[in-house]
mmCIF file of C-alpha atoms and ligand atoms in Angstrom:
data_model
loop_
_atom_site.group_PDB
_atom_site.id
_atom_site.type_symbol
_atom_site.label_atom_id
_atom_site.label_comp_id
_atom_site.label_asym_id
_atom_site.label_seq_id
_atom_site.Cartn_x
_atom_site.Cartn_y
_atom_site.Cartn_z
ATOM 1 C CA MET A 1187 -16.739 21.225 0.107
ATOM 2 C CA SER A 1188 -18.236 18.894 2.717
ATOM 3 C CA ASP A 1189 -21.662 19.273 1.071
ATOM 4 C CA VAL A 1190 -20.248 17.706 -2.093
ATOM 5 C CA ALA A 1191 -22.751 15.448 -3.870
ATOM 6 C CA PHE A 1192 -21.762 11.983 -5.068
ATOM 7 C CA PRO A 1193 -21.243 10.596 -7.634
ATOM 8 C CA LEU A 1194 -18.871 13.358 -8.703
ATOM 9 C CA PRO A 1195 -19.471 14.239 -12.336
ATOM 10 C CA PRO A 1196 -16.603 14.248 -14.857
ATOM 11 C CA GLY A 1197 -14.919 17.639 -14.800
ATOM 12 C CA SER A 1198 -14.676 17.543 -10.988
ATOM 13 C CA THR A 1199 -11.253 17.761 -9.384
ATOM 14 C CA ILE A 1200 -9.690 15.060 -7.242
ATOM 15 C CA GLY A 1201 -6.948 16.176 -4.864
ATOM 16 C CA VAL A 1202 -4.045 13.837 -4.135
ATOM 17 C CA LEU A 1203 -1.617 14.223 -1.237
ATOM 18 C CA GLY A 1204 1.695 12.866 -2.471
ATOM 19 C CA GLY A 1205 3.195 13.022 -5.931
ATOM 20 C CA GLY A 1206 5.075 9.734 -6.274
ATOM 21 C CA GLN A 1207 4.406 7.003 -8.812
ATOM 22 C CA LEU A 1208 1.179 5.979 -7.093
ATOM 23 C CA GLY A 1209 -0.131 9.534 -7.376
ATOM 24 C CA ARG A 1210 0.986 9.603 -11.000
ATOM 25 C CA MET A 1211 -0.915 6.445 -11.900
ATOM 26 C CA LEU A 1212 -3.973 7.692 -9.952
ATOM 27 C CA ALA A 1213 -3.856 10.945 -11.932
ATOM 28 C CA MET A 1214 -3.624 9.067 -15.234
ATOM 29 C CA ALA A 1215 -6.604 6.873 -14.307
ATOM 30 C CA ALA A 1216 -8.615 9.894 -13.158
ATOM 31 C CA ALA A 1217 -7.904 11.731 -16.395
ATOM 32 C CA ARG A 1218 -9.279 8.806 -18.355
ATOM 33 C CA LEU A 1219 -12.605 9.195 -16.551
ATOM 34 C CA GLY A 1220 -12.709 12.921 -17.290
ATOM 35 C CA PHE A 1221 -11.524 14.184 -13.895
ATOM 36 C CA ASP A 1222 -8.816 16.708 -13.213
ATOM 37 C CA VAL A 1223 -6.274 15.980 -10.523
ATOM 38 C CA ALA A 1224 -4.564 18.461 -8.208
ATOM 39 C CA VAL A 1225 -1.429 17.066 -6.568
ATOM 40 C CA LEU A 1226 0.326 18.380 -3.466
ATOM 41 C CA ASP A 1227 3.979 17.357 -3.122
ATOM 42 C CA PRO A 1228 7.046 19.237 -1.845
ATOM 43 C CA GLU A 1229 9.123 18.319 -4.938
ATOM 44 C CA ARG A 1230 8.559 20.440 -8.016
ATOM 45 C CA ASP A 1231 9.386 17.575 -10.409
ATOM 46 C CA ALA A 1232 7.489 14.834 -8.505
ATOM 47 C CA PRO A 1233 6.257 12.047 -10.842
ATOM 48 C CA ALA A 1234 2.585 12.967 -10.347
ATOM 49 C CA HIS A 1235 3.135 16.706 -10.784
ATOM 50 C CA ARG A 1236 4.272 15.963 -14.315
ATOM 51 C CA VAL A 1237 0.877 14.542 -15.318
ATOM 52 C CA ALA A 1238 -1.549 16.439 -13.059
ATOM 53 C CA ALA A 1239 -3.785 19.318 -14.133
ATOM 54 C CA GLN A 1240 -2.744 21.277 -11.029
ATOM 55 C CA ALA A 1241 0.588 20.952 -9.242
ATOM 56 C CA ILE A 1242 0.842 22.483 -5.772
ATOM 57 C CA VAL A 1243 4.420 22.542 -4.512
ATOM 58 C CA GLY A 1244 4.474 22.637 -0.721
ATOM 59 C CA ASP A 1245 4.948 20.668 2.470
ATOM 60 C CA TYR A 1246 2.194 18.264 3.441
ATOM 61 C CA ASP A 1247 1.409 20.189 6.612
ATOM 62 C CA ASP A 1248 1.738 23.670 5.093
ATOM 63 C CA PRO A 1249 -1.652 25.321 5.809
ATOM 64 C CA GLU A 1250 -1.471 27.499 2.694
ATOM 65 C CA ALA A 1251 -0.722 24.582 0.408
ATOM 66 C CA LEU A 1252 -3.517 22.533 2.003
ATOM 67 C CA GLU A 1253 -5.909 25.445 1.620
ATOM 68 C CA ALA A 1254 -5.006 25.678 -2.072
ATOM 69 C CA LEU A 1255 -5.636 21.943 -2.466
ATOM 70 C CA ALA A 1256 -8.947 22.078 -0.583
ATOM 71 C CA SER A 1257 -10.173 25.020 -2.656
ATOM 72 C CA LEU A 1258 -9.460 23.183 -5.918
ATOM 73 C CA ALA A 1259 -10.560 19.659 -5.022
ATOM 74 C CA ASP A 1260 -14.051 18.190 -4.631
ATOM 75 C CA VAL A 1261 -12.589 15.200 -2.812
ATOM 76 C CA ILE A 1262 -9.075 14.584 -1.468
ATOM 77 C CA THR A 1263 -7.213 11.307 -1.240
ATOM 78 C CA PHE A 1264 -3.586 10.298 -0.547
ATOM 79 C CA GLU A 1265 -1.008 8.014 -2.068
ATOM 80 C CA PHE A 1266 1.254 7.297 0.935
ATOM 81 C CA GLU A 1267 0.487 6.472 4.524
ATOM 82 C CA ASN A 1268 2.898 8.749 6.302
ATOM 83 C CA VAL A 1269 0.722 11.794 5.684
ATOM 84 C CA PRO A 1270 1.143 13.903 8.845
ATOM 85 C CA ALA A 1271 -1.913 13.737 11.130
ATOM 86 C CA ARG A 1272 -1.744 17.561 11.157
ATOM 87 C CA ALA A 1273 -2.459 17.650 7.406
ATOM 88 C CA ILE A 1274 -5.676 15.680 7.859
ATOM 89 C CA GLU A 1275 -6.682 17.897 10.806
ATOM 90 C CA ILE A 1276 -6.184 21.032 8.702
ATOM 91 C CA LEU A 1277 -8.157 19.553 5.796
ATOM 92 C CA GLU A 1278 -10.979 18.571 8.158
ATOM 93 C CA THR A 1279 -11.039 22.083 9.624
ATOM 94 C CA LEU A 1280 -11.351 23.405 6.085
ATOM 95 C CA GLY A 1281 -14.362 21.128 5.599
ATOM 96 C CA ALA A 1282 -12.648 19.045 2.917
ATOM 97 C CA GLU A 1283 -13.987 15.607 2.028
ATOM 98 C CA VAL A 1284 -11.111 13.130 2.594
ATOM 99 C CA ALA A 1285 -11.174 9.457 1.572
ATOM 100 C CA PRO A 1286 -10.095 7.016 2.902
ATOM 101 C CA SER A 1287 -10.820 8.476 6.356
ATOM 102 C CA GLY A 1288 -8.269 9.971 8.713
ATOM 103 C CA ARG A 1289 -9.102 7.112 11.092
ATOM 104 C CA ALA A 1290 -8.018 4.405 8.626
ATOM 105 C CA LEU A 1291 -4.832 6.361 8.002
ATOM 106 C CA ALA A 1292 -4.095 6.835 11.716
ATOM 107 C CA ILE A 1293 -4.521 3.114 12.467
ATOM 108 C CA ALA A 1294 -2.306 2.086 9.542
ATOM 109 C CA GLN A 1295 0.415 4.516 10.662
ATOM 110 C CA ASP A 1296 0.948 2.741 13.972
ATOM 111 C CA ARG A 1297 1.914 -0.955 13.876
ATOM 112 C CA LEU A 1298 0.668 -1.553 17.423
ATOM 113 C CA ASP A 1299 -2.726 0.113 16.867
ATOM 114 C CA GLU A 1300 -2.986 -1.736 13.556
ATOM 115 C CA LYS A 1301 -2.414 -5.183 15.082
ATOM 116 C CA GLN A 1302 -4.730 -4.436 18.013
ATOM 117 C CA PHE A 1303 -7.404 -3.239 15.609
ATOM 118 C CA LEU A 1304 -7.048 -6.384 13.485
ATOM 119 C CA ASN A 1305 -7.300 -8.674 16.507
ATOM 120 C CA GLU A 1306 -10.304 -6.780 17.887
ATOM 121 C CA ALA A 1307 -11.953 -7.190 14.485
ATOM 122 C CA GLY A 1308 -11.326 -10.946 14.854
ATOM 123 C CA GLU A 1309 -8.564 -11.195 12.243
ATOM 124 C CA PRO A 1310 -5.429 -13.231 12.976
ATOM 125 C CA THR A 1311 -1.924 -11.754 13.218
ATOM 126 C CA VAL A 1312 1.326 -12.989 14.743
ATOM 127 C CA ALA A 1313 1.490 -12.643 18.541
ATOM 128 C CA PHE A 1314 2.899 -9.268 19.577
ATOM 129 C CA ALA A 1315 3.750 -6.999 22.498
ATOM 130 C CA ALA A 1316 4.270 -3.255 22.922
ATOM 131 C CA ILE A 1317 7.890 -2.158 23.394
ATOM 132 C CA ASP A 1318 8.715 1.128 25.113
ATOM 133 C CA GLY A 1319 12.272 0.275 26.128
ATOM 134 C CA PRO A 1320 14.839 -2.561 26.441
ATOM 135 C CA ASP A 1321 13.075 -3.998 29.547
ATOM 136 C CA ASP A 1322 9.946 -4.606 27.491
ATOM 137 C CA ILE A 1323 12.029 -6.592 24.977
ATOM 138 C CA VAL A 1324 13.306 -8.808 27.814
ATOM 139 C CA ALA A 1325 9.739 -9.289 29.074
ATOM 140 C CA ALA A 1326 8.470 -10.048 25.561
ATOM 141 C CA LEU A 1327 11.175 -12.718 25.062
ATOM 142 C CA GLN A 1328 9.991 -14.372 28.277
ATOM 143 C CA LYS A 1329 6.325 -14.163 27.327
ATOM 144 C CA LEU A 1330 6.384 -14.843 23.561
ATOM 145 C CA GLY A 1331 9.573 -16.917 23.155
ATOM 146 C CA ARG A 1332 12.435 -16.336 20.756
ATOM 147 C CA PRO A 1333 13.369 -15.019 18.334
ATOM 148 C CA LEU A 1334 11.262 -11.883 18.050
ATOM 149 C CA LEU A 1335 11.175 -9.258 15.325
ATOM 150 C CA ILE A 1336 11.302 -5.752 16.773
ATOM 151 C CA LYS A 1337 9.840 -2.973 14.622
ATOM 152 C CA GLY A 1338 9.290 0.710 15.273
ATOM 153 C CA ARG A 1339 5.595 1.494 15.790
ATOM 154 C CA ARG A 1340 5.713 4.327 13.299
ATOM 155 C CA GLY A 1341 7.516 5.036 10.039
ATOM 156 C CA GLY A 1342 9.852 2.602 8.315
ATOM 157 C CA TYR A 1343 8.910 0.580 5.296
ATOM 158 C CA ASP A 1344 10.446 -2.079 3.081
ATOM 159 C CA GLY A 1345 11.855 -3.749 6.218
ATOM 160 C CA LYS A 1346 13.670 -0.598 7.411
ATOM 161 C CA GLY A 1347 13.824 0.060 11.168
ATOM 162 C CA GLN A 1348 13.459 -3.649 12.053
ATOM 163 C CA ALA A 1349 15.735 -6.054 13.893
ATOM 164 C CA TRP A 1350 15.567 -9.625 15.166
ATOM 165 C CA VAL A 1351 16.349 -10.319 18.814
ATOM 166 C CA GLN A 1352 17.342 -13.723 20.240
ATOM 167 C CA GLN A 1353 18.709 -13.039 23.723
ATOM 168 C CA PRO A 1354 17.777 -10.704 26.578
ATOM 169 C CA ARG A 1355 21.346 -9.332 26.540
ATOM 170 C CA GLU A 1356 20.750 -7.975 23.016
ATOM 171 C CA ALA A 1357 17.746 -5.917 24.148
ATOM 172 C CA LYS A 1358 19.553 -2.588 24.516
ATOM 173 C CA ALA A 1359 21.314 -2.797 21.152
ATOM 174 C CA VAL A 1360 18.143 -3.876 19.338
ATOM 175 C CA PHE A 1361 16.122 -1.066 20.900
ATOM 176 C CA ALA A 1362 18.811 1.355 19.700
ATOM 177 C CA ALA A 1363 18.752 -0.299 16.241
ATOM 178 C CA ILE A 1364 15.076 0.616 15.773
ATOM 179 C CA GLY A 1365 15.930 4.198 16.656
ATOM 180 C CA GLY A 1366 15.141 4.108 20.382
ATOM 181 C CA GLN A 1367 11.485 4.775 19.603
ATOM 182 C CA PRO A 1368 8.325 2.997 20.812
ATOM 183 C CA GLY A 1369 8.046 -0.310 19.011
ATOM 184 C CA ILE A 1370 6.357 -3.642 18.707
ATOM 185 C CA ALA A 1371 7.749 -7.156 19.200
ATOM 186 C CA GLU A 1372 6.412 -9.825 16.851
ATOM 187 C CA THR A 1373 6.756 -13.599 16.832
ATOM 188 C CA PRO A 1374 8.096 -15.100 13.563
ATOM 189 C CA ALA A 1375 5.332 -15.541 11.013
ATOM 190 C CA ASP A 1376 6.708 -18.898 9.731
ATOM 191 C CA PHE A 1377 5.171 -18.306 6.349
ATOM 192 C CA ARG A 1378 5.604 -20.319 3.182
ATOM 193 C CA ARG A 1379 4.496 -17.491 0.931
ATOM 194 C CA GLU A 1380 3.774 -13.797 1.121
ATOM 195 C CA LEU A 1381 0.453 -12.978 -0.490
ATOM 196 C CA SER A 1382 -1.511 -9.793 -0.775
ATOM 197 C CA VAL A 1383 -5.030 -8.849 -1.562
ATOM 198 C CA ILE A 1384 -6.117 -5.585 -3.108
ATOM 199 C CA ALA A 1385 -9.706 -4.704 -2.308
ATOM 200 C CA ALA A 1386 -11.978 -1.705 -2.625
ATOM 201 C CA ARG A 1387 -15.080 -0.382 -0.907
ATOM 202 C CA GLY A 1388 -17.380 2.109 -2.550
ATOM 203 C CA ARG A 1389 -19.369 4.912 -0.930
ATOM 204 C CA ASP A 1390 -22.451 2.685 -0.952
ATOM 205 C CA GLY A 1391 -20.623 -0.084 0.965
ATOM 206 C CA GLU A 1392 -20.094 -2.298 -2.084
ATOM 207 C CA ILE A 1393 -16.886 -4.354 -1.833
ATOM 208 C CA ALA A 1394 -14.747 -5.662 -4.708
ATOM 209 C CA LEU A 1395 -11.737 -7.939 -4.386
ATOM 210 C CA TYR A 1396 -8.960 -8.667 -6.859
ATOM 211 C CA PRO A 1397 -7.479 -12.130 -7.245
ATOM 212 C CA LEU A 1398 -4.669 -12.766 -4.732
ATOM 213 C CA ALA A 1399 -1.080 -11.897 -5.634
ATOM 214 C CA GLU A 1400 2.093 -13.734 -4.599
ATOM 215 C CA ASN A 1401 4.978 -11.436 -3.680
ATOM 216 C CA HIS A 1402 8.744 -11.836 -3.638
ATOM 217 C CA HIS A 1403 11.042 -9.394 -1.836
ATOM 218 C CA GLU A 1404 14.783 -8.836 -2.206
ATOM 219 C CA ASP A 1405 16.720 -6.735 0.298
ATOM 220 C CA GLY A 1406 13.405 -5.780 1.890
ATOM 221 C CA ILE A 1407 12.043 -4.289 -1.371
ATOM 222 C CA LEU A 1408 9.234 -5.818 -3.420
ATOM 223 C CA ARG A 1409 10.887 -7.256 -6.492
ATOM 224 C CA ARG A 1410 8.232 -9.383 -8.158
ATOM 225 C CA THR A 1411 4.515 -10.105 -7.985
ATOM 226 C CA VAL A 1412 2.864 -13.067 -9.686
ATOM 227 C CA ALA A 1413 -0.890 -12.957 -10.091
ATOM 228 C CA PRO A 1414 -3.445 -14.388 -9.961
ATOM 229 C CA ALA A 1415 -1.685 -16.517 -7.310
ATOM 230 C CA LYS A 1416 -2.558 -20.199 -7.289
ATOM 231 C CA VAL A 1417 -4.558 -20.592 -4.089
ATOM 232 C CA THR A 1418 -7.178 -22.967 -2.776
ATOM 233 C CA PRO A 1419 -10.807 -21.837 -2.567
ATOM 234 C CA GLN A 1420 -10.394 -21.920 1.246
ATOM 235 C CA THR A 1421 -7.495 -19.469 1.061
ATOM 236 C CA MET A 1422 -9.474 -17.192 -1.223
ATOM 237 C CA ALA A 1423 -12.410 -17.362 1.186
ATOM 238 C CA GLN A 1424 -10.167 -16.394 4.124
ATOM 239 C CA ALA A 1425 -8.799 -13.430 2.174
ATOM 240 C CA GLU A 1426 -12.330 -12.366 1.281
ATOM 241 C CA ARG A 1427 -13.385 -12.514 4.903
ATOM 242 C CA ILE A 1428 -10.330 -10.550 6.065
ATOM 243 C CA ALA A 1429 -10.849 -7.827 3.457
ATOM 244 C CA ALA A 1430 -14.596 -7.546 4.091
ATOM 245 C CA THR A 1431 -14.139 -7.380 7.877
ATOM 246 C CA LEU A 1432 -11.442 -4.765 7.641
ATOM 247 C CA LEU A 1433 -13.200 -2.562 5.092
ATOM 248 C CA SER A 1434 -16.504 -2.659 6.946
ATOM 249 C CA ALA A 1435 -14.948 -2.108 10.395
ATOM 250 C CA LEU A 1436 -13.178 0.983 9.026
ATOM 251 C CA GLY A 1437 -16.199 2.255 7.068
ATOM 252 C CA TYR A 1438 -13.587 2.467 4.332
ATOM 253 C CA VAL A 1439 -13.863 4.263 0.987
ATOM 254 C CA GLY A 1440 -11.201 3.520 -1.645
ATOM 255 C CA VAL A 1441 -8.640 0.854 -2.427
ATOM 256 C CA ILE A 1442 -6.727 -0.929 0.331
ATOM 257 C CA GLY A 1443 -3.665 -3.208 0.090
ATOM 258 C CA ILE A 1444 -3.546 -6.020 2.649
ATOM 259 C CA GLU A 1445 -0.290 -7.951 3.113
ATOM 260 C CA LEU A 1446 -0.744 -11.550 4.191
ATOM 261 C CA PHE A 1447 1.426 -14.428 5.364
ATOM 262 C CA GLU A 1448 0.369 -17.891 4.207
ATOM 263 C CA ARG A 1449 1.312 -20.587 6.741
ATOM 264 C CA ASP A 1450 2.078 -24.200 5.852
ATOM 265 C CA ASP A 1451 -1.372 -25.258 7.047
ATOM 266 C CA GLY A 1452 -2.949 -22.730 4.651
ATOM 267 C CA ARG A 1453 -3.950 -20.312 7.399
ATOM 268 C CA LEU A 1454 -3.571 -16.623 6.537
ATOM 269 C CA LEU A 1455 -2.192 -14.051 8.968
ATOM 270 C CA VAL A 1456 -2.446 -10.331 8.305
ATOM 271 C CA ASN A 1457 0.930 -8.572 8.327
ATOM 272 C CA GLU A 1458 -0.277 -5.060 7.680
ATOM 273 C CA PHE A 1459 -2.563 -2.988 5.532
ATOM 274 C CA ALA A 1460 -1.889 0.113 3.457
ATOM 275 C CA PRO A 1461 -4.806 2.562 3.105
ATOM 276 C CA ARG A 1462 -4.020 3.271 -0.529
ATOM 277 C CA VAL A 1463 -3.236 1.729 -3.875
ATOM 278 C CA HIS A 1464 -0.362 -0.726 -3.489
ATOM 279 C CA ASN A 1465 2.752 -1.850 -5.350
ATOM 280 C CA THR A 1466 1.511 -5.466 -5.244
ATOM 281 C CA GLY A 1467 -1.533 -4.285 -7.211
ATOM 282 C CA HIS A 1468 0.418 -2.935 -10.203
ATOM 283 C CA TRP A 1469 -0.271 -6.168 -12.049
ATOM 284 C CA THR A 1470 -3.936 -5.123 -12.282
ATOM 285 C CA LEU A 1471 -2.945 -2.320 -14.712
ATOM 286 C CA ASP A 1472 -2.634 -4.875 -17.496
ATOM 287 C CA GLY A 1473 -4.073 -7.999 -15.879
ATOM 288 C CA CYS A 1474 -7.580 -6.964 -14.815
ATOM 289 C CA GLU A 1475 -10.662 -5.490 -16.373
ATOM 290 C CA VAL A 1476 -10.508 -2.384 -14.181
ATOM 291 C CA ASP A 1477 -7.175 -1.678 -12.494
ATOM 292 C CA GLN A 1478 -6.608 -0.630 -8.884
ATOM 293 C CA PHE A 1479 -5.996 3.035 -9.800
ATOM 294 C CA GLU A 1480 -9.256 3.467 -11.690
ATOM 295 C CA GLN A 1481 -10.986 1.505 -8.931
ATOM 296 C CA HIS A 1482 -9.713 3.920 -6.283
ATOM 297 C CA ILE A 1483 -10.838 6.924 -8.310
ATOM 298 C CA ARG A 1484 -14.257 5.309 -8.848
ATOM 299 C CA ALA A 1485 -14.614 4.641 -5.107
ATOM 300 C CA VAL A 1486 -13.620 8.095 -3.856
ATOM 301 C CA ALA A 1487 -15.730 9.767 -6.567
ATOM 302 C CA GLY A 1488 -18.764 7.725 -5.517
ATOM 303 C CA TRP A 1489 -18.988 5.828 -8.798
ATOM 304 C CA PRO A 1490 -19.912 2.153 -8.976
ATOM 305 C CA LEU A 1491 -16.894 -0.128 -8.557
ATOM 306 C CA GLY A 1492 -15.637 -1.806 -11.723
ATOM 307 C CA PRO A 1493 -15.143 -5.518 -12.424
ATOM 308 C CA THR A 1494 -11.961 -6.980 -10.917
ATOM 309 C CA ASP A 1495 -11.668 -10.204 -12.913
ATOM 310 C CA ALA A 1496 -8.264 -11.160 -14.257
ATOM 311 C CA ILE A 1497 -7.901 -11.056 -18.037
ATOM 312 C CA ALA A 1498 -4.277 -12.272 -18.102
ATOM 313 C CA ARG A 1499 -1.700 -13.906 -15.889
ATOM 314 C CA VAL A 1500 0.911 -11.302 -14.958
ATOM 315 C CA GLU A 1501 4.416 -11.284 -13.614
ATOM 316 C CA MET A 1502 5.098 -7.760 -12.374
ATOM 317 C CA THR A 1503 8.751 -6.841 -11.853
ATOM 318 C CA ASN A 1504 9.785 -3.572 -10.261
ATOM 319 C CA LEU A 1505 12.519 -1.682 -12.082
ATOM 320 C CA ILE A 1506 14.799 -0.541 -9.299
ATOM 321 C CA GLY A 1507 17.619 1.954 -9.798
ATOM 322 C CA GLU A 1508 19.536 1.328 -13.015
ATOM 323 C CA GLN A 1509 17.267 -1.531 -14.100
ATOM 324 C CA ALA A 1510 15.057 1.102 -15.735
ATOM 325 C CA ASN A 1511 17.901 1.976 -18.102
ATOM 326 C CA ASP A 1512 16.950 -1.220 -19.912
ATOM 327 C CA TRP A 1513 13.796 0.459 -21.311
ATOM 328 C CA LYS A 1514 14.838 -0.006 -24.938
ATOM 329 C CA ARG A 1515 15.111 -3.772 -24.684
ATOM 330 C CA LEU A 1516 12.006 -4.041 -22.488
ATOM 331 C CA SER A 1517 9.941 -1.907 -24.848
ATOM 332 C CA ALA A 1518 10.698 -4.352 -27.672
ATOM 333 C CA GLU A 1519 9.263 -7.384 -25.831
ATOM 334 C CA PRO A 1520 5.780 -7.963 -27.270
ATOM 335 C CA GLU A 1521 4.202 -9.402 -24.104
ATOM 336 C CA THR A 1522 5.757 -6.812 -21.807
ATOM 337 C CA ARG A 1523 3.961 -3.648 -20.725
ATOM 338 C CA LEU A 1524 6.384 -0.983 -19.567
ATOM 339 C CA TRP A 1525 5.483 1.631 -16.942
ATOM 340 C CA LEU A 1526 8.054 4.339 -16.215
ATOM 341 C CA TYR A 1527 7.551 6.916 -13.498
ATOM 342 C CA GLY A 1528 9.339 9.914 -15.027
ATOM 343 C CA LYS A 1529 11.968 10.132 -12.278
ATOM 344 C CA ALA A 1530 15.034 11.980 -13.531
ATOM 345 C CA ASP A 1531 17.357 10.901 -10.706
ATOM 346 C CA VAL A 1532 18.374 7.248 -10.884
ATOM 347 C CA ARG A 1533 19.284 6.165 -7.351
ATOM 348 C CA ALA A 1534 20.088 2.729 -5.929
ATOM 349 C CA GLY A 1535 16.971 1.204 -4.350
ATOM 350 C CA ARG A 1536 14.640 3.767 -5.984
ATOM 351 C CA LYS A 1537 11.566 2.415 -7.765
ATOM 352 C CA MET A 1538 11.881 3.862 -11.289
ATOM 353 C CA GLY A 1539 9.171 1.858 -13.041
ATOM 354 C CA HIS A 1540 7.806 -1.633 -13.454
ATOM 355 C CA VAL A 1541 7.011 -4.126 -16.170
ATOM 356 C CA ASN A 1542 3.998 -6.393 -16.459
ATOM 357 C CA ARG A 1543 4.747 -9.547 -18.442
ATOM 358 C CA LEU A 1544 1.548 -11.131 -19.687
ATOM 359 C CA THR A 1545 0.666 -14.733 -20.403
ATOM 360 C CA PRO A 1546 -2.785 -16.090 -21.212
ATOM 361 C CA LEU A 1547 -4.983 -17.246 -18.353
ATOM 362 C CA ARG A 1548 -5.444 -20.978 -18.282
ATOM 363 C CA GLY A 1549 -7.942 -23.100 -16.479
HETATM 364 P P1 AMP B 689 6.705 -4.884 7.197
HETATM 365 O O1 AMP B 689 7.547 -3.645 7.317
HETATM 366 O O2 AMP B 689 5.900 -5.181 8.421
HETATM 367 O O3 AMP B 689 5.897 -4.887 5.931
HETATM 368 O O4 AMP B 689 7.727 -6.107 7.014
HETATM 369 C C1 AMP B 689 8.581 -6.200 5.893
HETATM 370 C C2 AMP B 689 8.883 -7.651 5.599
HETATM 371 O O5 AMP B 689 9.516 -8.269 6.726
HETATM 372 C C3 AMP B 689 7.661 -8.515 5.309
HETATM 373 O O6 AMP B 689 7.273 -8.416 3.953
HETATM 374 C C4 AMP B 689 8.162 -9.897 5.671
HETATM 375 O O7 AMP B 689 8.964 -10.427 4.633
HETATM 376 C C5 AMP B 689 9.061 -9.627 6.853
HETATM 377 N N1 AMP B 689 8.323 -9.751 8.133
HETATM 378 C C6 AMP B 689 7.540 -8.806 8.701
HETATM 379 N N2 AMP B 689 7.009 -9.238 9.857
HETATM 380 C C7 AMP B 689 7.446 -10.504 10.031
HETATM 381 C C8 AMP B 689 7.262 -11.491 11.058
HETATM 382 N N3 AMP B 689 6.525 -11.276 12.148
HETATM 383 N N4 AMP B 689 7.877 -12.700 10.871
HETATM 384 C C9 AMP B 689 8.648 -12.938 9.796
HETATM 385 N N5 AMP B 689 8.885 -12.053 8.818
HETATM 386 C C10 AMP B 689 8.297 -10.839 8.923
#
């Protein structure tokens, strides 16, 4: 396993931890390049299980399931960042080749480590402080000013497990609101736009960057991405520097999603990074020469990275809950590309699919 030779030839098997829509689209991209995919997910009818060559149903830290995955796969990757550290340890003990590395995953799993890592690498973030209890919130309000956004260090996504604090007397309630767990206090980002950059680094250190995307959230969930975002060359250069610094400092292999805040003065701050393909990169499926899913497969398989140029302007809209029931109408729109994730259970807030609406690139 660990003596695997790159580039992996077609016919090799790529293991994926996690069987959600990201795993599904990775499996579809891998199949196109002649690879088989083995997916590990606890749910029998997980979206990726339905398209993978091999479906392993088991918990992420179940040694037997991980052994089955490691014995099938030439390289193993993941599609979500809350993979238990124990799973990576077991895979490493088995001698499995995992990409991106367990280190990138561990840093991204902890908001405090992530921000410290970014600052040490010279990349700007909001000011922050570690929070281990209500007293730390009081101290942070004195040191950093108010208001502050308190987030749990681990877990939580789409704005869950976060609360604003204005006054020292709210400290106890806010600490309870984030679950009474170790957290981080952040100053307000004061952004005019939320942008993201999807980038990739190959096994030979080559880096490729997609055009920036502009993101719009509703109720803490990504609703819409417009890309390529209209940005100045200076903004693009900042994003390039951030991505290159991060990917090189991590010795990264694969696709990464980096969420950015754009300030009024044009300065970019890094909010967080996801060591995986990213929802704000779904526009690349129909808007770029090689999409983020194929790019990730190319990178982990040791293939050359593909071209990232935009071939269309795209508005990506997530289909959340019952919005996916509109598939008949959406499928009749000529400029709309419909992606459905094969989820049987329609639930409020659940990402069921997305559409990419295409317009020609101009200028
Ligand atoms: P996160 O869980 O860190 O991705 O945050 C979710 C969302 O909360 C972001 O997409 C922003 O809209 C908002 N947010 C996060 N951090 C800050 C901050 N320091 N200041 C203002 N808004 C923030």
